[in-house]
């Protein structure tokens, strides 16, 4: 099968909606901490759509060339979600191996799951009913961002060291530049700061692995270091996402149950 032209049209276009007005407090302080500003408004109506609604209003799609296994295009959107501020984040994901393809699909699913799970915590915070829950939720969201930032820092430092120690930095710019022959161009409408940092961590990890590939092929990087470096990068992001998702699910379930029990007791 020949290579067909990539379809760059979005599968689903989100329409801007009026943001829900919310009073200021811990969540704005959280945004100020992570973004250096507190001017973001949060929409409390960001609910996870039902499966039937997703299938009717939006979809995600992967087209692969059967000969070269080259991914031609992926577009993922959160269907009919009201977000006061939208941003689209394209980033490449290495698909040179079947293992990389499986990891990419799992990470995309985990990222969406984390997005919806943390949104449930934000909605609980916005109710402003129980101050102790609001404090705990704000602290948890900041903790997730802090862990992503730490992963970004570690991966970025390793990338810089690899550039210098491998000798790639002394080569011309073309040799340093990372190109992706088989990759996903993933675009998602994600608005929460933890989404942005998680995507950044995945992107830096992927750049690091591509740099290991280039160093191994161009400057004869020892195979042992190549294997160890790529496996460590994969493992760092994979374990980080899995652990954060487990923690988010557990805390979300606990806090929502606590809020429901208090609400039920207060209505008696």
mmCIF file of C-alpha atoms in Angstrom:
data_model
loop_
_atom_site.group_PDB
_atom_site.id
_atom_site.type_symbol
_atom_site.label_atom_id
_atom_site.label_comp_id
_atom_site.label_asym_id
_atom_site.label_seq_id
_atom_site.Cartn_x
_atom_site.Cartn_y
_atom_site.Cartn_z
ATOM 1 C CA UNK A 1 0.000 0.000 0.000
ATOM 2 C CA UNK A 2 1.391 3.403 -0.940
ATOM 3 C CA UNK A 3 1.746 6.331 1.386
ATOM 4 C CA UNK A 4 -1.365 8.471 1.371
ATOM 5 C CA UNK A 5 -1.519 12.127 2.251
ATOM 6 C CA UNK A 6 -2.057 12.719 5.954
ATOM 7 C CA UNK A 7 -5.473 14.026 6.861
ATOM 8 C CA UNK A 8 -4.923 17.000 9.147
ATOM 9 C CA UNK A 9 -8.560 17.940 9.623
ATOM 10 C CA UNK A 10 -9.826 17.570 13.192
ATOM 11 C CA UNK A 11 -12.203 14.696 13.770
ATOM 12 C CA UNK A 12 -14.160 16.834 16.190
ATOM 13 C CA UNK A 13 -14.149 20.575 16.749
ATOM 14 C CA UNK A 14 -15.084 21.813 20.184
ATOM 15 C CA UNK A 15 -17.235 24.910 20.337
ATOM 16 C CA UNK A 16 -16.310 27.533 22.885
ATOM 17 C CA UNK A 17 -18.794 27.823 25.697
ATOM 18 C CA UNK A 18 -19.215 30.422 28.391
ATOM 19 C CA UNK A 19 -17.151 29.425 31.428
ATOM 20 C CA UNK A 20 -18.969 28.855 34.668
ATOM 21 C CA UNK A 21 -18.154 31.580 37.165
ATOM 22 C CA UNK A 22 -16.555 30.268 40.335
ATOM 23 C CA UNK A 23 -15.385 32.041 43.443
ATOM 24 C CA UNK A 24 -11.671 32.280 44.115
ATOM 25 C CA UNK A 25 -9.776 30.232 46.648
ATOM 26 C CA UNK A 26 -7.453 27.294 46.864
ATOM 27 C CA UNK A 27 -7.854 26.248 43.246
ATOM 28 C CA UNK A 28 -6.829 29.683 41.983
ATOM 29 C CA UNK A 29 -3.897 29.552 44.375
ATOM 30 C CA UNK A 30 -3.015 26.180 42.873
ATOM 31 C CA UNK A 31 -3.107 27.600 39.343
ATOM 32 C CA UNK A 32 -1.016 30.554 40.466
ATOM 33 C CA UNK A 33 1.546 28.172 41.934
ATOM 34 C CA UNK A 34 1.790 26.080 38.778
ATOM 35 C CA UNK A 35 1.414 28.810 36.148
ATOM 36 C CA UNK A 36 2.493 31.999 37.870
ATOM 37 C CA UNK A 37 -0.953 33.513 37.572
ATOM 38 C CA UNK A 38 -4.382 33.110 39.095
ATOM 39 C CA UNK A 39 -6.568 34.366 36.279
ATOM 40 C CA UNK A 40 -7.866 30.969 35.149
ATOM 41 C CA UNK A 41 -11.501 30.149 35.684
ATOM 42 C CA UNK A 42 -12.515 26.536 36.150
ATOM 43 C CA UNK A 43 -15.586 24.986 34.632
ATOM 44 C CA UNK A 44 -17.447 22.813 37.109
ATOM 45 C CA UNK A 45 -19.470 21.100 34.357
ATOM 46 C CA UNK A 46 -16.558 19.074 32.955
ATOM 47 C CA UNK A 47 -18.186 15.673 33.255
ATOM 48 C CA UNK A 48 -17.018 12.483 31.610
ATOM 49 C CA UNK A 49 -19.324 11.790 28.648
ATOM 50 C CA UNK A 50 -21.032 8.433 28.372
ATOM 51 C CA UNK A 51 -19.670 5.832 25.963
ATOM 52 C CA UNK A 52 -22.672 6.263 23.660
ATOM 53 C CA UNK A 53 -22.137 10.009 23.640
ATOM 54 C CA UNK A 54 -18.454 9.644 22.807
ATOM 55 C CA UNK A 55 -19.207 7.303 19.921
ATOM 56 C CA UNK A 56 -21.819 9.653 18.500
ATOM 57 C CA UNK A 57 -20.039 12.977 19.051
ATOM 58 C CA UNK A 58 -16.350 12.190 18.853
ATOM 59 C CA UNK A 59 -13.804 9.524 18.060
ATOM 60 C CA UNK A 60 -10.111 8.869 17.895
ATOM 61 C CA UNK A 61 -8.490 7.233 14.965
ATOM 62 C CA UNK A 62 -5.165 5.724 13.951
ATOM 63 C CA UNK A 63 -4.314 5.081 10.307
ATOM 64 C CA UNK A 64 -1.260 2.905 9.669
ATOM 65 C CA UNK A 65 0.439 2.166 6.373
ATOM 66 C CA UNK A 66 0.496 -1.636 6.105
ATOM 67 C CA UNK A 67 3.864 -1.661 4.343
ATOM 68 C CA UNK A 68 5.877 0.841 6.356
ATOM 69 C CA UNK A 69 3.789 0.812 9.552
ATOM 70 C CA UNK A 70 3.860 4.596 9.471
ATOM 71 C CA UNK A 71 1.138 6.307 11.424
ATOM 72 C CA UNK A 72 -0.426 8.973 9.247
ATOM 73 C CA UNK A 73 -2.537 10.818 11.755
ATOM 74 C CA UNK A 74 -4.231 10.792 15.116
ATOM 75 C CA UNK A 75 -6.658 13.334 16.491
ATOM 76 C CA UNK A 76 -8.125 12.953 19.952
ATOM 77 C CA UNK A 77 -10.574 15.454 21.381
ATOM 78 C CA UNK A 78 -12.583 15.530 24.569
ATOM 79 C CA UNK A 79 -16.110 15.623 23.158
ATOM 80 C CA UNK A 80 -18.501 18.405 24.108
ATOM 81 C CA UNK A 81 -16.545 19.438 27.171
ATOM 82 C CA UNK A 82 -16.938 23.047 28.231
ATOM 83 C CA UNK A 83 -13.506 24.465 28.938
ATOM 84 C CA UNK A 84 -12.911 28.167 29.604
ATOM 85 C CA UNK A 85 -9.464 27.925 28.044
ATOM 86 C CA UNK A 86 -8.533 25.380 25.401
ATOM 87 C CA UNK A 87 -5.084 24.449 24.227
ATOM 88 C CA UNK A 88 -4.004 21.802 21.749
ATOM 89 C CA UNK A 89 -0.806 19.916 22.376
ATOM 90 C CA UNK A 90 0.758 18.073 19.468
ATOM 91 C CA UNK A 91 3.683 15.855 20.404
ATOM 92 C CA UNK A 92 5.388 12.896 18.747
ATOM 93 C CA UNK A 93 5.463 9.411 20.219
ATOM 94 C CA UNK A 94 8.048 6.958 18.971
ATOM 95 C CA UNK A 95 6.505 4.031 17.106
ATOM 96 C CA UNK A 96 9.596 2.353 15.680
ATOM 97 C CA UNK A 97 8.797 -0.850 17.557
ATOM 98 C CA UNK A 98 5.644 -2.758 18.429
ATOM 99 C CA UNK A 99 6.559 -2.268 22.091
ATOM 100 C CA UNK A 100 6.593 1.488 21.566
ATOM 101 C CA UNK A 101 3.196 1.372 19.873
ATOM 102 C CA UNK A 102 1.660 -0.542 22.777
ATOM 103 C CA UNK A 103 3.151 1.879 25.287
ATOM 104 C CA UNK A 104 1.848 4.862 23.342
ATOM 105 C CA UNK A 105 -1.693 3.520 23.262
ATOM 106 C CA UNK A 106 -1.614 2.711 26.967
ATOM 107 C CA UNK A 107 -0.247 6.127 27.870
ATOM 108 C CA UNK A 108 -2.895 7.928 25.855
ATOM 109 C CA UNK A 109 -5.618 5.970 27.634
ATOM 110 C CA UNK A 110 -4.037 6.552 31.044
ATOM 111 C CA UNK A 111 -3.680 10.249 30.354
ATOM 112 C CA UNK A 112 -7.372 10.573 29.501
ATOM 113 C CA UNK A 113 -8.312 8.520 32.554
ATOM 114 C CA UNK A 114 -6.187 10.755 34.771
ATOM 115 C CA UNK A 115 -7.758 13.841 33.193
ATOM 116 C CA UNK A 116 -11.303 12.761 34.041
ATOM 117 C CA UNK A 117 -10.371 11.453 37.502
ATOM 118 C CA UNK A 118 -8.716 14.698 38.548
ATOM 119 C CA UNK A 119 -11.619 16.669 37.105
ATOM 120 C CA UNK A 120 -13.898 14.852 39.547
ATOM 121 C CA UNK A 121 -11.685 16.080 42.375
ATOM 122 C CA UNK A 122 -11.786 19.628 41.035
ATOM 123 C CA UNK A 123 -15.580 19.515 40.863
ATOM 124 C CA UNK A 124 -15.679 18.377 44.492
ATOM 125 C CA UNK A 125 -13.393 21.255 45.427
ATOM 126 C CA UNK A 126 -15.593 23.763 43.617
ATOM 127 C CA UNK A 127 -18.585 22.853 45.756
ATOM 128 C CA UNK A 128 -16.798 24.653 48.601
ATOM 129 C CA UNK A 129 -18.849 22.638 51.088
ATOM 130 C CA UNK A 130 -16.109 21.127 53.219
ATOM 131 C CA UNK A 131 -12.961 23.149 53.785
ATOM 132 C CA UNK A 132 -10.862 20.177 54.903
ATOM 133 C CA UNK A 133 -11.648 18.314 51.671
ATOM 134 C CA UNK A 134 -10.825 21.400 49.615
ATOM 135 C CA UNK A 135 -7.459 21.716 51.347
ATOM 136 C CA UNK A 136 -6.683 18.032 50.763
ATOM 137 C CA UNK A 137 -7.692 18.177 47.092
ATOM 138 C CA UNK A 138 -5.614 21.293 46.424
ATOM 139 C CA UNK A 139 -2.619 19.642 48.071
ATOM 140 C CA UNK A 140 -3.089 16.463 46.005
ATOM 141 C CA UNK A 141 -3.269 18.356 42.707
ATOM 142 C CA UNK A 142 -0.094 20.253 43.534
ATOM 143 C CA UNK A 143 1.583 16.971 44.433
ATOM 144 C CA UNK A 144 0.800 15.481 41.019
ATOM 145 C CA UNK A 145 2.212 18.511 39.231
ATOM 146 C CA UNK A 146 5.316 18.426 41.423
ATOM 147 C CA UNK A 147 5.994 14.807 40.529
ATOM 148 C CA UNK A 148 5.594 15.522 36.816
ATOM 149 C CA UNK A 149 7.933 18.510 37.096
ATOM 150 C CA UNK A 150 10.539 16.357 38.824
ATOM 151 C CA UNK A 151 10.337 13.751 36.041
ATOM 152 C CA UNK A 152 10.701 16.493 33.423
ATOM 153 C CA UNK A 153 13.800 17.816 35.201
ATOM 154 C CA UNK A 154 15.441 14.386 35.470
ATOM 155 C CA UNK A 155 14.748 13.475 31.838
ATOM 156 C CA UNK A 156 15.894 16.893 30.581
ATOM 157 C CA UNK A 157 19.155 16.628 32.510
ATOM 158 C CA UNK A 158 19.799 13.161 31.117
ATOM 159 C CA UNK A 159 19.119 14.430 27.604
ATOM 160 C CA UNK A 160 21.637 17.266 28.061
ATOM 161 C CA UNK A 161 24.272 14.891 29.445
ATOM 162 C CA UNK A 162 23.755 12.438 26.590
ATOM 163 C CA UNK A 163 24.190 15.218 24.026
ATOM 164 C CA UNK A 164 27.481 16.277 25.586
ATOM 165 C CA UNK A 165 28.959 12.874 26.446
ATOM 166 C CA UNK A 166 28.043 11.143 23.183
ATOM 167 C CA UNK A 167 29.601 13.806 20.999
ATOM 168 C CA UNK A 168 26.349 14.583 19.175
ATOM 169 C CA UNK A 169 26.514 18.161 20.414
ATOM 170 C CA UNK A 170 29.690 18.775 18.413
ATOM 171 C CA UNK A 171 28.065 17.617 15.176
ATOM 172 C CA UNK A 172 26.077 19.858 12.883
ATOM 173 C CA UNK A 173 22.535 20.871 13.732
ATOM 174 C CA UNK A 174 20.981 18.295 11.432
ATOM 175 C CA UNK A 175 22.640 15.437 13.303
ATOM 176 C CA UNK A 176 21.412 16.804 16.613
ATOM 177 C CA UNK A 177 17.871 17.271 15.391
ATOM 178 C CA UNK A 178 15.481 14.503 16.324
ATOM 179 C CA UNK A 179 13.292 13.244 13.504
ATOM 180 C CA UNK A 180 10.473 10.750 13.860
ATOM 181 C CA UNK A 181 9.913 8.373 10.974
ATOM 182 C CA UNK A 182 7.095 6.405 12.584
ATOM 183 C CA UNK A 183 5.230 8.550 15.042
ATOM 184 C CA UNK A 184 1.874 9.645 16.345
ATOM 185 C CA UNK A 185 0.979 13.294 16.087
ATOM 186 C CA UNK A 186 -1.350 13.358 19.061
ATOM 187 C CA UNK A 187 -3.579 16.356 19.633
ATOM 188 C CA UNK A 188 -5.870 16.657 22.629
ATOM 189 C CA UNK A 189 -8.005 19.393 24.096
ATOM 190 C CA UNK A 190 -6.795 19.404 27.681
ATOM 191 C CA UNK A 191 -7.078 22.366 29.989
ATOM 192 C CA UNK A 192 -5.879 21.389 33.461
ATOM 193 C CA UNK A 193 -2.281 22.211 34.456
ATOM 194 C CA UNK A 194 -1.583 18.624 35.484
ATOM 195 C CA UNK A 195 -2.486 17.562 31.916
ATOM 196 C CA UNK A 196 0.088 19.943 30.479
ATOM 197 C CA UNK A 197 2.885 18.769 32.732
ATOM 198 C CA UNK A 198 2.091 15.110 32.112
ATOM 199 C CA UNK A 199 2.186 15.658 28.350
ATOM 200 C CA UNK A 200 5.479 17.511 28.731
ATOM 201 C CA UNK A 201 6.968 14.592 30.669
ATOM 202 C CA UNK A 202 5.925 12.127 27.948
ATOM 203 C CA UNK A 203 7.312 14.402 25.240
ATOM 204 C CA UNK A 204 10.697 14.848 26.955
ATOM 205 C CA UNK A 205 10.912 11.098 27.529
ATOM 206 C CA UNK A 206 10.255 10.457 23.851
ATOM 207 C CA UNK A 207 12.880 13.006 22.783
ATOM 208 C CA UNK A 208 15.401 11.320 25.066
ATOM 209 C CA UNK A 209 14.723 7.885 23.573
ATOM 210 C CA UNK A 210 15.029 9.295 20.053
ATOM 211 C CA UNK A 211 18.354 10.848 21.059
ATOM 212 C CA UNK A 212 19.556 7.468 22.333
ATOM 213 C CA UNK A 213 18.598 5.986 18.958
ATOM 214 C CA UNK A 214 20.570 8.657 17.127
ATOM 215 C CA UNK A 215 23.606 8.286 19.384
ATOM 216 C CA UNK A 216 23.565 4.511 18.961
ATOM 217 C CA UNK A 217 23.417 4.762 15.163
ATOM 218 C CA UNK A 218 25.676 7.765 14.521
ATOM 219 C CA UNK A 219 28.369 7.844 17.214
ATOM 220 C CA UNK A 220 28.395 4.161 18.185
ATOM 221 C CA UNK A 221 26.986 4.519 21.689
ATOM 222 C CA UNK A 222 27.661 1.287 23.639
ATOM 223 C CA UNK A 223 24.736 -1.092 23.357
ATOM 224 C CA UNK A 224 24.603 -1.633 27.117
ATOM 225 C CA UNK A 225 24.139 2.075 27.774
ATOM 226 C CA UNK A 226 21.615 2.362 24.939
ATOM 227 C CA UNK A 227 19.448 -0.462 26.286
ATOM 228 C CA UNK A 228 19.709 0.676 29.893
ATOM 229 C CA UNK A 229 19.012 4.325 29.052
ATOM 230 C CA UNK A 230 15.924 3.676 26.941
ATOM 231 C CA UNK A 231 14.496 1.142 29.393
ATOM 232 C CA UNK A 232 15.002 3.526 32.320
ATOM 233 C CA UNK A 233 13.259 6.356 30.460
ATOM 234 C CA UNK A 234 10.287 4.158 29.595
ATOM 235 C CA UNK A 235 10.112 2.780 33.119
ATOM 236 C CA UNK A 236 10.213 6.211 34.760
ATOM 237 C CA UNK A 237 7.228 7.585 32.863
ATOM 238 C CA UNK A 238 5.312 4.311 32.888
ATOM 239 C CA UNK A 239 5.604 3.824 36.659
ATOM 240 C CA UNK A 240 4.905 7.507 37.315
ATOM 241 C CA UNK A 241 1.666 7.437 35.337
ATOM 242 C CA UNK A 242 0.506 4.147 36.840
ATOM 243 C CA UNK A 243 1.238 5.230 40.415
ATOM 244 C CA UNK A 244 -0.337 8.670 40.021
ATOM 245 C CA UNK A 245 -3.446 7.167 38.443
ATOM 246 C CA UNK A 246 -3.839 4.658 41.276
ATOM 247 C CA UNK A 247 -3.425 7.414 43.837
ATOM 248 C CA UNK A 248 -5.880 9.709 42.055
ATOM 249 C CA UNK A 249 -8.514 6.981 41.800
ATOM 250 C CA UNK A 250 -8.134 5.975 45.451
ATOM 251 C CA UNK A 251 -8.276 9.528 46.765
ATOM 252 C CA UNK A 252 -11.124 10.485 44.461
ATOM 253 C CA UNK A 253 -13.196 7.509 45.597
ATOM 254 C CA UNK A 254 -12.426 8.189 49.264
ATOM 255 C CA UNK A 255 -13.169 11.914 49.158
ATOM 256 C CA UNK A 256 -16.332 11.560 47.100
ATOM 257 C CA UNK A 257 -17.619 8.915 49.518
ATOM 258 C CA UNK A 258 -16.739 11.167 52.452
ATOM 259 C CA UNK A 259 -18.588 14.092 50.886
ATOM 260 C CA UNK A 260 -21.640 11.907 50.167
ATOM 261 C CA UNK A 261 -21.724 10.566 53.729
ATOM 262 C CA UNK A 262 -21.526 14.065 55.191
ATOM 263 C CA UNK A 263 -24.210 15.290 52.840
ATOM 264 C CA UNK A 264 -26.473 12.380 53.795
ATOM 265 C CA UNK A 265 -25.913 12.918 57.506
ATOM 266 C CA UNK A 266 -26.693 16.606 57.167
ATOM 267 C CA UNK A 267 -30.018 15.924 55.468
ATOM 268 C CA UNK A 268 -31.320 13.700 58.251
#
